PDB file of C-alpha atoms and ligand atoms in Angstrom:
ATOM      1  CA  MET A   1     -17.968  14.490 -15.291  1.00  0.00           C
ATOM      2  CA  ALA A   2     -19.469  11.268 -14.621  1.00  0.00           C
ATOM      3  CA  CYS A   3     -18.794   9.836 -10.984  1.00  0.00           C
ATOM      4  CA  PRO A   4     -16.506   6.645 -11.240  1.00  0.00           C
ATOM      5  CA  ALA A   5     -17.584   3.417 -10.319  1.00  0.00           C
ATOM      6  CA  ARG A   6     -18.094   2.493  -6.699  1.00  0.00           C
ATOM      7  CA  PRO A   7     -17.275  -1.167  -5.743  1.00  0.00           C
ATOM      8  CA  THR A   8     -20.587  -2.703  -4.945  1.00  0.00           C
ATOM      9  CA  VAL A   9     -21.054  -4.595  -1.330  1.00  0.00           C
ATOM     10  CA  LYS A  10     -22.499  -7.822  -1.270  1.00  0.00           C
ATOM     11  CA  THR A  11     -25.095  -8.825   0.969  1.00  0.00           C
ATOM     12  CA  GLY A  12     -24.453 -11.559   3.645  1.00  0.00           C
ATOM     13  CA  THR A  13     -23.371 -12.211   7.268  1.00  0.00           C
ATOM     14  CA  LEU A  14     -20.529  -9.761   8.434  1.00  0.00           C
ATOM     15  CA  HIS A  15     -18.640 -13.063  10.262  1.00  0.00           C
ATOM     16  CA  ALA A  16     -16.570 -10.181  12.424  1.00  0.00           C
ATOM     17  CA  GLY A  17     -19.831  -9.117  14.084  1.00  0.00           C
ATOM     18  CA  ASN A  18     -19.828 -11.400  16.755  1.00  0.00           C
ATOM     19  CA  MET A  19     -16.172 -11.330  17.864  1.00  0.00           C
ATOM     20  CA  GLU A  20     -13.451  -9.414  18.647  1.00  0.00           C
ATOM     21  CA  SER A  21     -10.338  -8.380  16.165  1.00  0.00           C
ATOM     22  CA  ILE A  22      -7.090  -6.960  16.769  1.00  0.00           C
ATOM     23  CA  VAL A  23      -5.764  -3.629  14.695  1.00  0.00           C
ATOM     24  CA  LEU A  24      -2.319  -3.580  14.232  1.00  0.00           C
ATOM     25  CA  PHE A  25      -1.240   0.603  13.790  1.00  0.00           C
ATOM     26  CA  GLY A  26       1.700   2.646  12.834  1.00  0.00           C
ATOM     27  CA  PRO A  27       3.350   4.747  10.033  1.00  0.00           C
ATOM     28  CA  PRO A  28       4.671   3.048   7.124  1.00  0.00           C
ATOM     29  CA  GLY A  29       8.066   0.599   8.120  1.00  0.00           C
ATOM     30  CA  ALA A  30       6.581   0.076  11.327  1.00  0.00           C
ATOM     31  CA  GLY A  31       6.636  -3.287  10.900  1.00  0.00           C
ATOM     32  CA  LYS A  32       2.737  -3.995  10.733  1.00  0.00           C
ATOM     33  CA  GLY A  33       3.040  -6.880   8.385  1.00  0.00           C
ATOM     34  CA  THR A  34       6.327  -8.361   9.723  1.00  0.00           C
ATOM     35  CA  GLN A  35       4.837  -8.595  13.144  1.00  0.00           C
ATOM     36  CA  ALA A  36       1.533  -9.449  12.040  1.00  0.00           C
ATOM     37  CA  GLN A  37       2.687 -12.727  10.022  1.00  0.00           C
ATOM     38  CA  ARG A  38       4.437 -13.887  13.589  1.00  0.00           C
ATOM     39  CA  ILE A  39       0.975 -13.176  15.513  1.00  0.00           C
ATOM     40  CA  MET A  40      -0.875 -14.623  12.914  1.00  0.00           C
ATOM     41  CA  GLU A  41       1.253 -18.122  13.817  1.00  0.00           C
ATOM     42  CA  SER A  42       0.025 -17.583  17.689  1.00  0.00           C
ATOM     43  CA  THR A  43      -3.282 -16.436  17.774  1.00  0.00           C
ATOM     44  CA  GLY A  44      -4.537 -18.231  14.402  1.00  0.00           C
ATOM     45  CA  LEU A  45      -5.988 -14.729  13.601  1.00  0.00           C
ATOM     46  CA  PRO A  46      -6.201 -14.240   9.872  1.00  0.00           C
ATOM     47  CA  GLN A  47      -4.718 -11.052   8.620  1.00  0.00           C
ATOM     48  CA  ILE A  48      -6.461  -8.428   6.871  1.00  0.00           C
ATOM     49  CA  SER A  49      -3.964  -5.755   5.318  1.00  0.00           C
ATOM     50  CA  THR A  50      -5.539  -2.949   3.069  1.00  0.00           C
ATOM     51  CA  GLY A  51      -2.272  -2.667   1.538  1.00  0.00           C
ATOM     52  CA  ASP A  52      -1.992  -5.941   0.132  1.00  0.00           C
ATOM     53  CA  MET A  53      -5.965  -6.358  -0.648  1.00  0.00           C
ATOM     54  CA  LEU A  54      -5.489  -2.731  -2.940  1.00  0.00           C
ATOM     55  CA  ARG A  55      -2.086  -4.173  -4.748  1.00  0.00           C
ATOM     56  CA  ALA A  56      -3.889  -6.872  -5.591  1.00  0.00           C
ATOM     57  CA  SER A  57      -7.049  -5.155  -6.656  1.00  0.00           C
ATOM     58  CA  VAL A  58      -4.176  -3.022  -8.741  1.00  0.00           C
ATOM     59  CA  ALA A  59      -2.733  -6.253 -10.185  1.00  0.00           C
ATOM     60  CA  ALA A  60      -5.864  -7.547 -11.506  1.00  0.00           C
ATOM     61  CA  GLY A  61      -6.999  -4.478 -13.168  1.00  0.00           C
ATOM     62  CA  THR A  62     -10.479  -4.082 -11.073  1.00  0.00           C
ATOM     63  CA  GLN A  63     -12.239  -0.722 -10.971  1.00  0.00           C
ATOM     64  CA  THR A  64     -11.354  -0.803  -7.247  1.00  0.00           C
ATOM     65  CA  GLY A  65      -7.276  -0.880  -8.289  1.00  0.00           C
ATOM     66  CA  ILE A  66      -7.826   1.687 -11.391  1.00  0.00           C
ATOM     67  CA  GLU A  67      -9.054   4.242  -8.742  1.00  0.00           C
ATOM     68  CA  ALA A  68      -6.773   3.090  -5.999  1.00  0.00           C
ATOM     69  CA  LYS A  69      -3.620   3.212  -7.885  1.00  0.00           C
ATOM     70  CA  LYS A  70      -3.243   6.695  -8.600  1.00  0.00           C
ATOM     71  CA  PHE A  71      -3.628   7.513  -4.706  1.00  0.00           C
ATOM     72  CA  MET A  72      -0.858   4.888  -3.727  1.00  0.00           C
ATOM     73  CA  ASP A  73       1.736   5.841  -6.060  1.00  0.00           C
ATOM     74  CA  ALA A  74       1.646   9.507  -4.740  1.00  0.00           C
ATOM     75  CA  GLY A  75       1.322   7.927  -1.414  1.00  0.00           C
ATOM     76  CA  GLN A  76      -1.721   9.501  -0.249  1.00  0.00           C
ATOM     77  CA  LEU A  77      -4.605   7.734   1.498  1.00  0.00           C
ATOM     78  CA  VAL A  78      -7.209   5.758  -0.757  1.00  0.00           C
ATOM     79  CA  PRO A  79     -10.672   7.599  -0.022  1.00  0.00           C
ATOM     80  CA  ASP A  80     -12.637   5.975   2.586  1.00  0.00           C
ATOM     81  CA  GLU A  81     -15.573   4.543   1.157  1.00  0.00           C
ATOM     82  CA  VAL A  82     -13.639   2.387  -1.227  1.00  0.00           C
ATOM     83  CA  ILE A  83     -11.794   0.887   1.866  1.00  0.00           C
ATOM     84  CA  ILE A  84     -14.870   0.435   3.766  1.00  0.00           C
ATOM     85  CA  ALA A  85     -16.246  -1.553   0.812  1.00  0.00           C
ATOM     86  CA  LEU A  86     -13.219  -3.462   0.567  1.00  0.00           C
ATOM     87  CA  ILE A  87     -13.620  -4.462   4.535  1.00  0.00           C
ATOM     88  CA  ARG A  88     -17.162  -5.051   4.031  1.00  0.00           C
ATOM     89  CA  GLU A  89     -16.641  -7.834   1.332  1.00  0.00           C
ATOM     90  CA  ARG A  90     -13.725  -9.038   3.096  1.00  0.00           C
ATOM     91  CA  LEU A  91     -15.531  -9.744   6.657  1.00  0.00           C
ATOM     92  CA  LEU A  92     -17.869 -11.890   4.507  1.00  0.00           C
ATOM     93  CA  GLU A  93     -15.771 -14.659   4.011  1.00  0.00           C
ATOM     94  CA  ASP A  94     -15.544 -17.863   6.432  1.00  0.00           C
ATOM     95  CA  ASP A  95     -12.054 -17.454   8.220  1.00  0.00           C
ATOM     96  CA  ALA A  96     -12.974 -13.925   9.558  1.00  0.00           C
ATOM     97  CA  SER A  97     -15.890 -15.806  11.638  1.00  0.00           C
ATOM     98  CA  ASN A  98     -13.549 -16.060  15.034  1.00  0.00           C
ATOM     99  CA  GLY A  99     -11.914 -12.879  15.139  1.00  0.00           C
ATOM    100  CA  VAL A 100      -9.198 -10.742  12.717  1.00  0.00           C
ATOM    101  CA  MET A 101      -5.893  -8.902  12.491  1.00  0.00           C
ATOM    102  CA  PHE A 102      -6.192  -5.499  10.802  1.00  0.00           C
ATOM    103  CA  ASP A 103      -2.920  -4.327   9.065  1.00  0.00           C
ATOM    104  CA  GLY A 104      -3.233  -0.970   8.044  1.00  0.00           C
ATOM    105  CA  PHE A 105      -7.001  -0.724   8.865  1.00  0.00           C
ATOM    106  CA  PRO A 106      -8.547   1.918  10.396  1.00  0.00           C
ATOM    107  CA  ARG A 107      -6.595   4.933   8.889  1.00  0.00           C
ATOM    108  CA  THR A 108      -8.657   8.057   9.582  1.00  0.00           C
ATOM    109  CA  ILE A 109     -11.483   8.538  12.287  1.00  0.00           C
ATOM    110  CA  PRO A 110     -14.680   7.921   9.578  1.00  0.00           C
ATOM    111  CA  GLN A 111     -12.861   4.201   8.679  1.00  0.00           C
ATOM    112  CA  ALA A 112     -12.460   3.589  12.401  1.00  0.00           C
ATOM    113  CA  GLU A 113     -16.407   4.996  12.941  1.00  0.00           C
ATOM    114  CA  ALA A 114     -17.496   2.664  10.264  1.00  0.00           C
ATOM    115  CA  LEU A 115     -15.212  -0.415  11.559  1.00  0.00           C
ATOM    116  CA  SER A 116     -16.962   0.581  15.175  1.00  0.00           C
ATOM    117  CA  ARG A 117     -20.164  -0.068  13.461  1.00  0.00           C
ATOM    118  CA  ILE A 118     -19.080  -3.856  12.242  1.00  0.00           C
ATOM    119  CA  THR A 119     -17.054  -5.384  14.924  1.00  0.00           C
ATOM    120  CA  LYS A 120     -15.572  -5.455  18.234  1.00  0.00           C
ATOM    121  CA  VAL A 121     -11.810  -4.037  18.286  1.00  0.00           C
ATOM    122  CA  SER A 122     -10.026  -5.437  21.705  1.00  0.00           C
ATOM    123  CA  HIS A 123      -6.987  -4.233  21.152  1.00  0.00           C
ATOM    124  CA  VAL A 124      -4.707  -1.649  19.063  1.00  0.00           C
ATOM    125  CA  ILE A 125      -1.429  -2.367  18.568  1.00  0.00           C
ATOM    126  CA  ALA A 126       0.834   0.891  17.992  1.00  0.00           C
ATOM    127  CA  ILE A 127       4.223   0.004  16.798  1.00  0.00           C
ATOM    128  CA  GLU A 128       6.392   3.071  17.266  1.00  0.00           C
ATOM    129  CA  VAL A 129       9.393   3.769  15.252  1.00  0.00           C
ATOM    130  CA  PRO A 130      10.725   7.298  14.546  1.00  0.00           C
ATOM    131  CA  ASP A 131      10.437   9.011  11.371  1.00  0.00           C
ATOM    132  CA  GLU A 132      14.178   9.026  10.838  1.00  0.00           C
ATOM    133  CA  ARG A 133      14.278   5.052  10.716  1.00  0.00           C
ATOM    134  CA  ILE A 134      11.486   4.894   7.947  1.00  0.00           C
ATOM    135  CA  VAL A 135      13.232   5.612   4.321  1.00  0.00           C
ATOM    136  CA  GLU A 136      15.680   3.203   5.215  1.00  0.00           C
ATOM    137  CA  ARG A 137      13.206   0.284   6.186  1.00  0.00           C
ATOM    138  CA  ILE A 138      11.257   0.814   3.272  1.00  0.00           C
ATOM    139  CA  CYS A 139      13.902   1.476   0.672  1.00  0.00           C
ATOM    140  CA  GLY A 140      15.650  -2.103   1.694  1.00  0.00           C
ATOM    141  CA  ARG A 141      12.196  -3.780   1.964  1.00  0.00           C
ATOM    142  CA  TYR A 142      11.389  -6.862  -0.410  1.00  0.00           C
ATOM    143  CA  THR A 143       8.725  -9.539  -0.313  1.00  0.00           C
ATOM    144  CA  CYS A 144       8.457 -13.069  -1.364  1.00  0.00           C
ATOM    145  CA  GLY A 145       5.117 -12.923  -4.430  1.00  0.00           C
ATOM    146  CA  ASP A 146       4.532 -16.121  -3.523  1.00  0.00           C
ATOM    147  CA  CYS A 147       3.849 -16.231   0.039  1.00  0.00           C
ATOM    148  CA  SER A 148       4.234 -12.116   0.943  1.00  0.00           C
ATOM    149  CA  ALA A 149       6.608 -13.226   3.656  1.00  0.00           C
ATOM    150  CA  VAL A 150       8.403  -9.440   4.357  1.00  0.00           C
ATOM    151  CA  TYR A 151      12.509  -8.870   4.204  1.00  0.00           C
ATOM    152  CA  HIS A 152      14.916  -6.358   4.249  1.00  0.00           C
ATOM    153  CA  ASP A 153      18.200  -6.042   2.862  1.00  0.00           C
ATOM    154  CA  THR A 154      20.358  -5.357   5.781  1.00  0.00           C
ATOM    155  CA  PHE A 155      18.060  -5.891   8.941  1.00  0.00           C
ATOM    156  CA  ASN A 156      16.153  -8.670   7.543  1.00  0.00           C
ATOM    157  CA  PRO A 157      17.300 -10.894   4.705  1.00  0.00           C
ATOM    158  CA  THR A 158      16.656 -14.720   4.170  1.00  0.00           C
ATOM    159  CA  ALA A 159      18.710 -17.017   5.350  1.00  0.00           C
ATOM    160  CA  VAL A 160      19.983 -18.275   2.297  1.00  0.00           C
ATOM    161  CA  GLU A 161      20.589 -15.886  -0.412  1.00  0.00           C
ATOM    162  CA  GLY A 162      17.161 -15.803  -2.973  1.00  0.00           C
ATOM    163  CA  VAL A 163      15.652 -18.227  -1.269  1.00  0.00           C
ATOM    164  CA  CYS A 164      12.249 -17.582   1.054  1.00  0.00           C
ATOM    165  CA  ASP A 165      12.875 -18.743   4.342  1.00  0.00           C
ATOM    166  CA  VAL A 166       8.882 -19.830   4.667  1.00  0.00           C
ATOM    167  CA  CYS A 167       8.283 -21.378   1.241  1.00  0.00           C
ATOM    168  CA  GLY A 168      11.121 -21.614  -0.525  1.00  0.00           C
ATOM    169  CA  SER A 169      10.182 -19.562  -4.004  1.00  0.00           C
ATOM    170  CA  SER A 170      12.854 -17.245  -5.278  1.00  0.00           C
ATOM    171  CA  ASN A 171      10.157 -14.824  -6.776  1.00  0.00           C
ATOM    172  CA  PHE A 172      10.718 -11.249  -4.842  1.00  0.00           C
ATOM    173  CA  LYS A 173       9.108  -8.271  -5.284  1.00  0.00           C
ATOM    174  CA  ARG A 174      10.005  -4.902  -4.681  1.00  0.00           C
ATOM    175  CA  ARG A 175       6.885  -2.397  -4.179  1.00  0.00           C
ATOM    176  CA  ALA A 176       5.992   0.526  -6.532  1.00  0.00           C
ATOM    177  CA  ASP A 177       5.420   3.010  -3.756  1.00  0.00           C
ATOM    178  CA  ASP A 178       8.956   1.944  -2.036  1.00  0.00           C
ATOM    179  CA  ASN A 179      10.974   4.931  -2.928  1.00  0.00           C
ATOM    180  CA  GLU A 180      11.984   8.057  -0.743  1.00  0.00           C
ATOM    181  CA  ASP A 181       9.631  10.976  -2.261  1.00  0.00           C
ATOM    182  CA  THR A 182       6.323   8.409  -1.820  1.00  0.00           C
ATOM    183  CA  VAL A 183       7.718   7.291   1.615  1.00  0.00           C
ATOM    184  CA  LEU A 184       7.930  11.290   2.512  1.00  0.00           C
ATOM    185  CA  SER A 185       4.334  11.360   1.354  1.00  0.00           C
ATOM    186  CA  ARG A 186       3.262   8.240   3.188  1.00  0.00           C
ATOM    187  CA  LEU A 187       4.475   9.744   6.068  1.00  0.00           C
ATOM    188  CA  GLY A 188       3.030  13.052   5.683  1.00  0.00           C
ATOM    189  CA  ALA A 189      -0.614  11.090   5.345  1.00  0.00           C
ATOM    190  CA  TYR A 190       0.374   9.761   8.777  1.00  0.00           C
ATOM    191  CA  HIS A 191       0.679  12.519  10.786  1.00  0.00           C
ATOM    192  CA  GLN A 192      -1.804  14.436   9.096  1.00  0.00           C
ATOM    193  CA  GLN A 193      -4.902  11.940   8.952  1.00  0.00           C
ATOM    194  CA  THR A 194      -4.026   8.695  10.978  1.00  0.00           C
ATOM    195  CA  SER A 195      -2.198   9.748  13.625  1.00  0.00           C
ATOM    196  CA  PRO A 196      -5.154  11.474  15.387  1.00  0.00           C
ATOM    197  CA  LEU A 197      -6.511   7.749  15.333  1.00  0.00           C
ATOM    198  CA  ALA A 198      -4.153   7.163  19.082  1.00  0.00           C
ATOM    199  CA  ASP A 199      -6.678   9.786  21.115  1.00  0.00           C
ATOM    200  CA  TRP A 200      -9.551   8.080  19.557  1.00  0.00           C
ATOM    201  CA  TYR A 201      -8.784   4.602  20.658  1.00  0.00           C
ATOM    202  CA  ASP A 202      -6.933   5.786  23.475  1.00  0.00           C
ATOM    203  CA  ASN A 203      -9.841   7.528  25.123  1.00  0.00           C
ATOM    204  CA  GLN A 204     -11.159   3.850  24.680  1.00  0.00           C
ATOM    205  CA  GLY A 205      -8.369   2.375  26.751  1.00  0.00           C
ATOM    206  CA  ILE A 206      -7.667  -0.358  24.219  1.00  0.00           C
ATOM    207  CA  PHE A 207      -4.678   1.181  22.672  1.00  0.00           C
ATOM    208  CA  HIS A 208      -1.138  -0.304  23.658  1.00  0.00           C
ATOM    209  CA  ARG A 209       2.329   1.444  22.353  1.00  0.00           C
ATOM    210  CA  ILE A 210       4.898  -0.994  21.587  1.00  0.00           C
ATOM    211  CA  ASN A 211       8.776   0.262  20.721  1.00  0.00           C
ATOM    212  CA  GLY A 212       9.213  -0.669  17.244  1.00  0.00           C
ATOM    213  CA  ASP A 213      12.846   0.745  17.047  1.00  0.00           C
ATOM    214  CA  ARG A 214      14.316  -2.780  18.717  1.00  0.00           C
ATOM    215  CA  ALA A 215      14.825  -6.201  17.297  1.00  0.00           C
ATOM    216  CA  ILE A 216      11.996  -7.822  15.380  1.00  0.00           C
ATOM    217  CA  ASP A 217      11.582 -11.183  17.977  1.00  0.00           C
ATOM    218  CA  GLU A 218      11.153  -8.427  21.351  1.00  0.00           C
ATOM    219  CA  ILE A 219       8.545  -6.578  19.323  1.00  0.00           C
ATOM    220  CA  THR A 220       6.545  -9.714  18.994  1.00  0.00           C
ATOM    221  CA  GLU A 221       7.315 -10.961  22.303  1.00  0.00           C
ATOM    222  CA  ASP A 222       5.918  -7.407  23.656  1.00  0.00           C
ATOM    223  CA  ILE A 223       2.728  -7.610  21.522  1.00  0.00           C
ATOM    224  CA  LEU A 224       1.665 -10.988  22.596  1.00  0.00           C
ATOM    225  CA  SER A 225       1.817  -9.861  25.904  1.00  0.00           C
ATOM    226  CA  ALA A 226      -0.037  -6.916  25.306  1.00  0.00           C
ATOM    227  CA  LEU A 227      -2.542  -9.061  24.137  1.00  0.00           C
ATOM    228  CA  ASP A 228      -2.810 -11.707  26.921  1.00  0.00           C
TER     229      ASP A 228
HETATM  230  P1  AP5 B 301       0.219  -0.070   2.809  1.00  0.00           P
HETATM  231  O1  AP5 B 301       0.434  -1.416   2.017  1.00  0.00           O
HETATM  232  O2  AP5 B 301      -0.420  -0.304   4.851  1.00  0.00           O
HETATM  233  O3  AP5 B 301       1.773   0.444   3.906  1.00  0.00           O
HETATM  234  P2  AP5 B 301       2.364   1.042   4.811  1.00  0.00           P
HETATM  235  O4  AP5 B 301       1.154   1.332   5.921  1.00  0.00           O
HETATM  236  O5  AP5 B 301       3.028   2.185   4.074  1.00  0.00           O
HETATM  237  O6  AP5 B 301       3.044   0.131   5.731  1.00  0.00           O
HETATM  238  P3  AP5 B 301       3.857  -0.585   4.995  1.00  0.00           P
HETATM  239  O7  AP5 B 301       3.248  -2.083   4.372  1.00  0.00           O
HETATM  240  O8  AP5 B 301       4.910   0.020   4.166  1.00  0.00           O
HETATM  241  O9  AP5 B 301       5.097  -1.210   6.169  1.00  0.00           O
HETATM  242  P4  AP5 B 301       4.702  -1.867   7.466  1.00  0.00           P
HETATM  243  O10 AP5 B 301       4.550  -1.427   8.643  1.00  0.00           O
HETATM  244  O11 AP5 B 301       3.660  -2.909   7.075  1.00  0.00           O
HETATM  245  O12 AP5 B 301       6.397  -2.549   7.471  1.00  0.00           O
HETATM  246  P5  AP5 B 301       6.983  -3.848   6.988  1.00  0.00           P
HETATM  247  O13 AP5 B 301       6.235  -4.944   7.965  1.00  0.00           O
HETATM  248  O14 AP5 B 301       6.874  -4.505   5.698  1.00  0.00           O
HETATM  249  O15 AP5 B 301      -0.153   0.631   2.276  1.00  0.00           O
HETATM  250  C1  AP5 B 301       0.025   1.161   0.971  1.00  0.00           C
HETATM  251  C2  AP5 B 301      -1.115   2.261   0.419  1.00  0.00           C
HETATM  252  O16 AP5 B 301      -2.463   1.809   0.453  1.00  0.00           O
HETATM  253  C3  AP5 B 301      -1.055   3.505   1.389  1.00  0.00           C
HETATM  254  O17 AP5 B 301      -0.063   4.559   1.103  1.00  0.00           O
HETATM  255  C4  AP5 B 301      -2.338   4.200   1.076  1.00  0.00           C
HETATM  256  O18 AP5 B 301      -2.292   4.406  -0.204  1.00  0.00           O
HETATM  257  C5  AP5 B 301      -2.982   2.540   0.712  1.00  0.00           C
HETATM  258  N1  AP5 B 301      -3.813   2.419   1.503  1.00  0.00           N
HETATM  259  C6  AP5 B 301      -3.694   0.386   2.282  1.00  0.00           C
HETATM  260  N2  AP5 B 301      -4.792   0.781   3.349  1.00  0.00           N
HETATM  261  C7  AP5 B 301      -5.282   2.156   3.675  1.00  0.00           C
HETATM  262  C8  AP5 B 301      -6.657   2.383   4.395  1.00  0.00           C
HETATM  263  N3  AP5 B 301      -6.950   1.907   5.554  1.00  0.00           N
HETATM  264  N4  AP5 B 301      -7.058   3.760   4.017  1.00  0.00           N
HETATM  265  C9  AP5 B 301      -6.207   4.767   2.862  1.00  0.00           C
HETATM  266  N5  AP5 B 301      -5.302   4.406   2.222  1.00  0.00           N
HETATM  267  C10 AP5 B 301      -5.062   2.709   2.639  1.00  0.00           C
HETATM  268  O19 AP5 B 301       8.519  -3.636   7.405  1.00  0.00           O
HETATM  269  C11 AP5 B 301       9.512  -2.875   6.362  1.00  0.00           C
HETATM  270  C12 AP5 B 301      10.602  -3.408   6.444  1.00  0.00           C
HETATM  271  O20 AP5 B 301      11.486  -2.788   7.799  1.00  0.00           O
HETATM  272  C13 AP5 B 301      10.641  -4.129   6.205  1.00  0.00           C
HETATM  273  O21 AP5 B 301      11.963  -4.493   4.895  1.00  0.00           O
HETATM  274  C14 AP5 B 301      11.249  -5.455   7.144  1.00  0.00           C
HETATM  275  O22 AP5 B 301      11.844  -6.305   7.116  1.00  0.00           O
HETATM  276  C15 AP5 B 301      11.948  -4.354   7.689  1.00  0.00           C
HETATM  277  N6  AP5 B 301      11.492  -4.433   9.620  1.00  0.00           N
HETATM  278  C16 AP5 B 301      10.456  -4.992  10.106  1.00  0.00           C
HETATM  279  N7  AP5 B 301      10.502  -4.931  11.533  1.00  0.00           N
HETATM  280  C17 AP5 B 301      12.122  -4.439  11.935  1.00  0.00           C
HETATM  281  C18 AP5 B 301      12.724  -4.348  13.030  1.00  0.00           C
HETATM  282  N8  AP5 B 301      11.614  -4.206  13.857  1.00  0.00           N
HETATM  283  N9  AP5 B 301      13.783  -3.603  12.662  1.00  0.00           N
HETATM  284  C19 AP5 B 301      14.836  -3.085  11.869  1.00  0.00           C
HETATM  285  N10 AP5 B 301      13.636  -3.920  10.245  1.00  0.00           N
HETATM  286  C20 AP5 B 301      12.501  -3.979  10.319  1.00  0.00           C
HETATM  287 MG1   MG B 302       2.596  -3.153   5.440  1.00  0.00          MG
HETATM  288 ZN1   ZN B 303       7.627 -17.221   0.285  1.00  0.00          ZN
END
């Protein structure tokens, strides 16, 4: 059987080479996307979410999207080489020149090793939430289809029902992988393949544990202190 085509890697300057980047780390539903949007406002660092990039590739019907979709729908990690190629391409963009904030990347030791060859990571912020909280968070999530703001039916609804607080849109979406079965697979993948990275980064002295089972504002405050 022929190998599926892999995305090609553009050549050019990897802007992130000369600066320091931040990693937001944690299980599905920990609040990585929620906090990334707030930290972006305070630090100016652009959010690079591999999950958002993959969903955009799926929606656009690209080869990467077609290949990634079967893993995402099953709640499994997309192969490292696909993710690393996406990241390398993203870091060619001009807004990556002063540092970036990775959301949901790296998720395996090979991804972290590849990242260490591209850019220096200054802080890994681990948002810790007990497993029993995850399903209720994921199953109540909805996002703005226009600006990607993240909401929750109970824990973080829009101020005005049906209207995005950030951009005023009424175009809300729920993710295809936000159902209980897939969440349990995603959680399994997190514990088996991603959580070993905690020791890997802890050994480098850049790992910050943040209690993510609190009010959203308190968590943001702690993350900003850790970044000081
Ligand atoms: P991805 O999109 O990264 O999903 P995930 O890691 O499962 O994380 P989520 O986006 O579900 O959660 P979050 O931590 O961002 O939480 P959020 O802020 O939305 O990845 C999806 C898939 O893509 C993966 O399964 C995999 O297949 C693939 N993939 C992506 N990156 C990959 C990689 N590097 N390698 C391989 N495969 C990759 O919050 C969740 C909900 O909780 C929201 O409703 C929010 O309003 C609410 N909430 C947030 N904070 C709080 C709080 N403090 N209290 C109460 N509710 C809260
Ligand atoms: Mg997210
Ligand atoms: Zn919006």
